[in-house]
Coordinates of C-alpha atoms in Angstrom, one line a residue:
M263 CA 0.0 0.0 0.0
K264 CA 1.1 3.6 -0.5
S265 CA 2.1 5.5 2.5
R266 CA -0.1 8.5 3.4
I267 CA 2.1 10.4 5.8
D268 CA 0.0 13.3 7.1
P269 CA 0.4 15.2 10.4
L270 CA -1.9 12.8 12.2
S271 CA 0.2 9.8 11.1
V272 CA 3.4 11.6 12.1
T273 CA 1.9 12.3 15.6
A274 CA 0.7 8.6 15.9
M275 CA 4.2 7.4 14.9
A276 CA 5.7 9.7 17.6
V277 CA 3.3 8.4 20.2
T278 CA 4.2 4.8 19.1
V279 CA 7.9 5.3 19.4
V280 CA 7.7 7.2 22.8
S281 CA 5.3 4.6 24.2
I282 CA 7.2 1.5 23.2
S283 CA 10.5 3.1 24.2
A284 CA 9.2 3.4 27.8
T285 CA 9.4 -0.4 28.3
A286 CA 13.1 -0.6 29.2
P287 CA 13.5 2.6 31.4
L288 CA 10.3 1.9 33.4
T289 CA 11.5 -1.7 34.1
A290 CA 14.9 -0.5 35.1
F291 CA 13.4 2.2 37.3
A292 CA 11.3 -0.2 39.4
S293 CA 12.7 -2.1 42.3
A294 CA 10.6 -5.3 41.9
S295 CA 11.9 -8.4 40.2
P296 CA 11.9 -8.1 36.4
L297 CA 10.0 -11.4 36.2
A298 CA 7.3 -10.0 38.4
M299 CA 7.2 -6.9 36.3
A300 CA 6.9 -9.0 33.2
F301 CA 4.0 -11.0 34.7
W302 CA 2.1 -8.0 35.9
R303 CA 2.5 -6.2 32.6
N304 CA 0.9 -9.2 30.8
A305 CA -1.7 -9.7 33.5
L306 CA -2.8 -6.0 33.5
G307 CA -2.7 -5.9 29.7
F308 CA -4.9 -9.0 29.4
A309 CA -7.4 -7.6 32.0
V310 CA -7.7 -4.4 30.1
L311 CA -7.4 -5.4 26.5
G312 CA -8.8 -8.9 26.7
P313 CA -12.5 -7.9 26.9
L314 CA -11.9 -5.3 24.1
L315 CA -10.3 -7.9 21.9
L316 CA -13.1 -10.3 22.4
L317 CA -15.6 -7.5 21.8
L318 CA -14.2 -7.0 18.3
R319 CA -15.2 -10.6 17.5
R320 CA -18.4 -10.6 19.6
R321 CA -20.5 -12.3 16.8
Q322 CA -18.0 -15.0 16.5
V323 CA -18.0 -15.6 20.2
A324 CA -21.8 -15.6 20.3
R325 CA -21.9 -18.3 17.7
V326 CA -19.5 -20.4 19.8
V327 CA -21.6 -19.9 22.9
R328 CA -24.8 -20.9 21.0
G329 CA -23.1 -24.0 19.7
E330 CA -23.4 -23.1 16.0
R331 CA -19.7 -23.4 15.6
R332 CA -17.3 -25.6 17.4
L333 CA -14.5 -23.6 19.1
L334 CA -11.8 -26.0 18.2
R335 CA -12.1 -28.0 14.9
R336 CA -9.7 -30.8 14.2
E337 CA -7.6 -28.6 11.8
Q338 CA -7.2 -25.9 14.5
W339 CA -5.2 -28.1 16.9
V340 CA -2.0 -27.6 14.9
P341 CA -2.4 -23.8 15.0
L342 CA -3.2 -24.0 18.7
I343 CA 0.0 -25.9 19.4
F344 CA 2.0 -23.3 17.4
G345 CA 0.2 -20.6 19.3
F346 CA 1.2 -22.1 22.6
L347 CA 4.8 -22.3 21.5
A348 CA 4.6 -18.7 20.3
A349 CA 3.3 -17.6 23.7
T350 CA 6.1 -19.4 25.4
A351 CA 8.6 -17.6 23.1
L352 CA 7.0 -14.3 24.0
A353 CA 7.3 -15.2 27.7
L354 CA 11.0 -15.9 27.2
H355 CA 11.3 -12.5 25.4
F356 CA 9.8 -10.6 28.3
A357 CA 11.8 -12.5 30.9
A358 CA 15.1 -12.0 29.1
F359 CA 14.6 -8.5 27.9
M360 CA 13.2 -7.0 31.1
T361 CA 15.9 -8.7 33.1
S362 CA 18.6 -7.3 30.8
T363 CA 17.5 -3.7 31.6
R364 CA 18.8 -4.2 35.2
M365 CA 22.1 -5.7 34.2
T366 CA 23.3 -3.5 31.3
T367 CA 22.5 0.0 30.2
V368 CA 19.0 0.8 28.8
A369 CA 20.6 1.9 25.5
M370 CA 22.5 -1.4 25.0
S371 CA 19.4 -3.4 26.0
T372 CA 17.0 -1.7 23.6
A373 CA 19.5 -1.6 20.8
L374 CA 20.3 -5.3 21.0
V375 CA 16.7 -6.4 21.4
A376 CA 15.9 -4.3 18.3
T377 CA 17.9 -6.8 16.3
Q378 CA 14.8 -9.0 16.1
P379 CA 14.5 -8.6 12.3
V380 CA 18.1 -9.9 11.9
W381 CA 17.3 -13.1 13.8
Q382 CA 14.0 -13.3 12.0
A383 CA 15.8 -13.3 8.7
L384 CA 18.1 -16.0 9.9
I385 CA 15.1 -18.2 11.0
A386 CA 13.6 -17.7 7.5
A387 CA 16.9 -18.7 5.9
G388 CA 17.0 -21.8 8.1
Q389 CA 13.5 -22.6 6.8
G390 CA 14.7 -22.6 3.2
V391 CA 13.7 -19.0 2.3
K392 CA 16.2 -17.5 -0.2
T393 CA 18.2 -14.8 1.5
S394 CA 19.5 -11.9 -0.6
R395 CA 23.0 -10.5 -0.6
R396 CA 21.6 -7.2 0.7
T397 CA 20.1 -9.0 3.7
W398 CA 23.3 -10.8 4.5
T399 CA 25.1 -7.4 4.3
G400 CA 22.7 -6.1 6.9
L401 CA 23.2 -9.2 9.1
S402 CA 27.0 -8.7 8.9
L403 CA 26.7 -5.0 9.9
S404 CA 24.5 -5.8 12.8
V405 CA 26.8 -8.5 14.1
A406 CA 29.8 -6.3 13.8
G407 CA 28.0 -3.4 15.5
T408 CA 26.9 -5.7 18.4
A409 CA 30.5 -6.9 18.9
L410 CA 31.8 -3.3 18.8
A411 CA 29.2 -1.9 21.1
A412 CA 29.6 -4.8 23.6
G413 CA 33.4 -4.3 23.7
L414 CA 33.4 -2.5 27.0
D415 CA 31.1 -5.0 28.6
I416 CA 33.2 -7.9 27.2
Q417 CA 36.3 -6.4 28.8
A418 CA 34.5 -5.7 32.1
G419 CA 32.6 -9.0 32.1
G420 CA 30.2 -9.7 35.0
T421 CA 26.6 -8.5 35.0
A422 CA 26.9 -6.1 32.1
L423 CA 28.0 -8.8 29.6
M424 CA 25.2 -11.1 30.9
G425 CA 22.7 -8.3 30.3
D426 CA 23.9 -7.9 26.7
L427 CA 23.5 -11.7 26.2
L428 CA 20.0 -11.6 27.7
A429 CA 19.0 -8.7 25.4
L430 CA 20.1 -10.8 22.4
L431 CA 18.2 -13.8 23.8
G432 CA 15.1 -11.5 24.0
A433 CA 15.5 -10.5 20.4
I434 CA 15.9 -14.2 19.3
A435 CA 12.8 -15.1 21.3
Q436 CA 10.8 -12.3 19.8
A437 CA 11.8 -13.5 16.3
A438 CA 10.8 -17.0 17.2
Y439 CA 7.4 -15.7 18.5
T440 CA 6.9 -14.0 15.1
A441 CA 7.9 -17.1 13.1
L442 CA 5.6 -19.4 15.2
S443 CA 2.8 -16.8 15.0
E444 CA 2.8 -17.0 11.2
R445 CA 2.0 -20.8 11.6
A446 CA -0.5 -20.3 14.4
R447 CA -2.5 -17.5 12.7
A448 CA -3.8 -19.8 9.9
D449 CA -7.3 -19.9 11.1
V450 CA -7.5 -17.7 14.2
S451 CA -8.6 -14.0 14.2
T452 CA -6.1 -11.5 15.4
P453 CA -8.0 -10.4 18.6
L454 CA -8.6 -13.9 19.7
Y455 CA -5.0 -14.9 19.0
S456 CA -3.7 -11.9 20.9
T457 CA -5.9 -12.7 23.9
F458 CA -4.8 -16.4 23.8
T459 CA -1.1 -15.6 23.6
S460 CA -1.3 -12.9 26.3
L461 CA -3.1 -15.3 28.7
V462 CA -0.7 -18.2 28.1
C463 CA 2.3 -15.9 28.4
G464 CA 1.0 -14.4 31.7
L465 CA 0.3 -17.9 33.2
E466 CA 3.8 -19.1 32.3
L467 CA 5.4 -16.1 33.9
L468 CA 3.2 -16.6 36.9
A469 CA 4.4 -20.2 37.2
V470 CA 8.0 -19.1 37.0
C471 CA 7.5 -16.5 39.7
W472 CA 5.8 -19.0 41.9
L473 CA 8.6 -21.7 41.4
A474 CA 11.3 -19.1 42.0
D475 CA 9.5 -17.7 45.1
I476 CA 9.4 -14.2 43.5
P477 CA 7.0 -11.9 45.4
L478 CA 4.2 -10.4 43.3
T479 CA 2.8 -8.0 45.8
G480 CA 3.9 -5.5 48.4
F481 CA 5.6 -3.2 45.8
D482 CA 6.8 0.3 46.7
R483 CA 5.4 3.4 45.1
E484 CA 8.1 3.6 42.3
T485 CA 7.3 0.0 41.2
Q486 CA 3.6 0.7 41.2
L487 CA 4.0 3.8 39.1
S488 CA 6.3 1.8 36.7
L489 CA 3.6 -0.9 36.3
L490 CA 1.0 1.8 35.6
G491 CA 3.3 3.3 33.0
L492 CA 3.9 0.0 31.4
L493 CA 0.2 -0.6 31.1
I494 CA -0.7 2.9 29.8
L495 CA 2.3 3.5 27.5
P496 CA 3.5 0.4 25.6
Q497 CA 0.5 -1.8 26.2
I498 CA -2.4 0.6 25.5
L499 CA -1.0 3.7 23.7
G500 CA 1.7 1.8 21.9
L501 CA -0.6 -0.9 20.7
G502 CA -3.4 1.5 19.6
A503 CA -1.1 4.0 17.9
L504 CA 0.8 1.2 16.1
S505 CA -2.4 -0.3 14.8
F506 CA -3.5 3.2 13.6
V507 CA -0.2 3.9 11.9
L508 CA -0.2 0.7 10.0
G509 CA -3.4 1.7 8.3
K510 CA -1.7 4.7 6.7
V511 CA 2.0 4.0 6.6
S512 CA 3.8 0.9 5.2
A513 CA 5.1 -1.7 7.6
T514 CA 8.7 -1.2 6.4
T515 CA 8.6 2.5 7.1
V516 CA 7.2 1.9 10.6
S517 CA 9.8 -0.8 11.3
V518 CA 12.6 1.7 10.5
V519 CA 11.0 4.5 12.5
L520 CA 10.7 2.2 15.5
L521 CA 14.5 1.9 15.6
L522 CA 14.4 5.4 17.2
E523 CA 13.4 3.4 20.4
T524 CA 17.1 3.2 21.3
P525 CA 17.9 6.9 21.6
V526 CA 14.5 7.7 23.1
A527 CA 14.9 5.0 25.7
A528 CA 18.4 6.1 26.5
F529 CA 17.2 9.7 27.1
A530 CA 14.3 8.4 29.3
A531 CA 16.8 6.4 31.4
W532 CA 19.0 9.5 31.8
W533 CA 16.0 11.6 32.9
L534 CA 14.4 9.0 35.2
M535 CA 17.5 7.4 36.8
G536 CA 20.5 9.6 35.8
Q537 CA 21.9 6.8 33.8
N538 CA 24.7 8.1 31.7
F539 CA 25.2 7.1 28.1
E540 CA 28.5 5.4 27.2
F541 CA 29.7 7.4 24.2
A542 CA 32.3 4.7 23.4
T543 CA 29.4 2.4 22.5
A544 CA 27.8 4.9 20.1
P545 CA 29.6 3.7 16.9
G546 CA 28.6 0.1 17.5
L547 CA 25.0 0.9 18.3
L548 CA 24.8 3.1 15.2
L549 CA 26.2 0.2 13.1
V550 CA 23.6 -2.1 14.7
I551 CA 20.8 0.2 13.7
V552 CA 22.1 0.6 10.2
G553 CA 22.3 -3.1 9.8
V554 CA 18.8 -3.6 11.0
I555 CA 17.5 -0.9 8.5
V556 CA 19.3 -2.7 5.7
V557 CA 17.6 -6.0 6.7
V558 CA 14.2 -4.5 7.2
T559 CA 14.2 -2.6 3.8
S560 CA 15.8 -5.4 1.7
D561 CA 12.7 -7.5 1.2
G562 CA 10.5 -4.6 0.2
A563 CA 13.1 -3.4 -2.4
E564 CA 13.6 -6.8 -3.9
Q565 CA 9.9 -7.6 -4.1
A566 CA 9.2 -4.2 -5.7
A567 CA 11.9 -4.9 -8.3
A568 CA 10.4 -8.3 -8.9
Q569 CA 6.9 -6.8 -9.3
Q570 CA 8.2 -4.3 -11.9
G571 CA 9.8 -7.2 -13.8
Q572 CA 6.5 -9.0 -13.8
H573 CA 4.6 -5.9 -15.0
G574 CA 7.0 -5.8 -17.9
Q575 CA 6.0 -9.2 -19.1
H576 CA 2.7 -9.5 -21.0
G577 CA 0.5 -12.0 -19.4
A578 CA 2.7 -12.7 -16.4
E579 CA 1.4 -15.5 -14.2
I580 CA -0.3 -14.7 -11.0
P581 CA 2.0 -15.5 -8.1
P582 CA 1.3 -18.7 -6.2
Y583 CA 0.0 -18.9 -2.6
P584 CA 2.7 -18.7 0.0
S585 CA 4.0 -21.9 1.5
Y586 CA 2.5 -21.1 4.9
A587 CA -1.0 -20.7 3.6
P588 CA -3.0 -23.4 5.3
Y589 CA -5.3 -24.4 2.5
T590 CA -5.1 -24.2 -1.3
P591 CA -8.6 -24.3 -2.8
Q592 CA -9.6 -25.7 -6.2
L593 CA -9.0 -22.9 -8.6
P594 CA -11.6 -21.9 -11.2
P595 CA -10.9 -22.3 -14.9
S596 CA -11.2 -18.6 -15.5
P597 CA -10.2 -15.4 -13.7
H598 CA -13.8 -15.0 -12.6
R599 CA -16.1 -17.5 -11.1
H600 CA -19.8 -17.8 -12.0
G601 CA -21.8 -15.2 -10.2
G602 CA -19.1 -12.6 -10.2
E603 CA -17.0 -14.3 -7.5
R604 CA -13.3 -13.4 -7.9
D605 CA -10.5 -15.9 -8.4
P606 CA -8.6 -15.9 -5.0
R607 CA -5.3 -15.7 -6.9
V608 CA -6.3 -12.2 -8.1
D609 CA -6.6 -11.1 -4.5
W610 CA -3.3 -12.6 -3.6
A611 CA -1.6 -10.9 -6.6
R612 CA -2.9 -7.5 -5.4
H613 CA -0.7 -7.9 -2.3
T614 CA 2.6 -6.8 -3.8
G615 CA 4.8 -7.6 -0.8
V616 CA 6.2 -4.0 -0.6
D617 CA 4.2 -3.6 2.5
S618 CA 5.2 -6.8 4.2
P619 CA 2.7 -8.7 6.4
T620 CA 2.5 -6.8 9.6
V621 CA 2.4 -9.9 11.8
T622 CA 6.2 -9.3 11.8
L623 CA 5.6 -6.0 13.6
T624 CA 5.6 -7.0 17.2
Y625 CA 7.7 -5.0 19.6
H626 CA 7.9 -6.1 23.2
G627 CA 4.5 -7.7 23.1
A628 CA 2.7 -4.8 21.4
G629 CA 1.7 -6.6 18.3
A630 CA -0.3 -4.8 15.6
F631 CA -3.9 -5.7 15.0
D632 CA -3.6 -4.8 11.3
T633 CA -2.4 -8.2 10.1
L634 CA -2.4 -10.1 6.9
T635 CA -4.0 -13.5 7.5
F636 CA -5.0 -16.5 5.4
R637 CA -8.3 -18.3 6.2
R638 CA -9.5 -21.8 5.5
P639 CA -13.2 -22.0 4.4
L640 CA -15.6 -23.5 6.9
P641 CA -17.4 -26.7 6.2
P642 CA -21.0 -26.0 4.9
A643 CA -22.5 -27.4 8.1
L644 CA -20.5 -25.1 10.3
E645 CA -20.8 -21.8 8.4
G646 CA -24.1 -20.3 9.6
G647 CA -22.6 -16.9 10.0
E648 CA -23.9 -13.5 10.0
P649 CA -23.5 -10.8 7.4
G650 CA -20.0 -9.3 7.6
D651 CA -18.4 -12.2 9.4
D652 CA -15.2 -13.9 8.2
H653 CA -16.2 -17.1 6.5
P654 CA -14.9 -16.9 2.9
T655 CA -15.4 -19.7 0.4
T656 CA -11.8 -19.4 -0.8
V657 CA -8.5 -18.4 0.7
L658 CA -8.6 -14.6 0.8
T659 CA -6.5 -11.9 2.4
H660 CA -8.2 -10.0 5.3
R661 CA -7.1 -7.1 7.5
D662 CA -8.2 -7.0 11.1
R663 CA -8.4 -3.4 12.2
L664 CA -8.9 -1.9 15.6
R665 CA -12.1 -0.1 15.3

């Protein structure tokens, strides 16, 4: 889609960056255990956003309650398993990232966890996806920048180095969450999937806190204010503004803008806690950000070039369904079905890939609602839907928006 950057979109992007950037400094500012902070952030977020998310699919929920449609069909068990694994990866992301903010500087923590697209590209390469030379260049820059920025911590050793490693683990876990979500989202709407993963993530963190005997109550005033800030800023404002922005600005552009999280978080840490920025790490952090930008923008540039090449060929074939689409229907013999129903390949072809599927845009648990999904048609006996519900007769693309 074409970006429509107007003053309102710029404001929303600024709110998104500032809100999401608050995660690390607010966690470092509190005195409670980072694992307790991670649990309460998910628990409070689920309590506030869960009913809203379910409300967005109230007719779907009503059909389930009335027994017109089974909640879990046989083909939904596999997405459910992937969803559980994705929620586990998200819990690991919260535990590792939020702990790293106490062990290293906020600037290092946020910069290293922002390398998520780098690890996501490596996961895709491991799954057999062709990786371009430009992407490998971005990967190399990010790795070199990480080593350069962490040089001081490597020399000092101790908790700072462990914090850097935990931040990298948080980035890897976030990339794993995204990859698993692409498999889990085959037949689950975005609001229900977000509610499910938040619930499972919170329960897993609760179990860890219980086993480790980490107190979840009796916090001081600073911790209480930090928890309130985590709920209002990244969980509510960040999520809402991110969903709004993705309706107007390409996902690639938003991904690049969100890299401003590192300097904004570093400034917030200086303002809240007087945490000084280590200028010796600046060249490495800058190299990390440049590498991530190269990785984020490489897919869009290559797909745009491929699209131009296809437009230059007369009668170019419609691109096939992606490998992760859960169902490939019987295709009609002509571009249009009887009764004016469109060939689903036409709808797939209209998604150029320049605006990449925004399921990849998940920052510290604030996943966008505006997500490209693929849906399997319901059996005739289970359809019985209402006008405007999601029960297509073919695989289509659909965008869930926060209304």
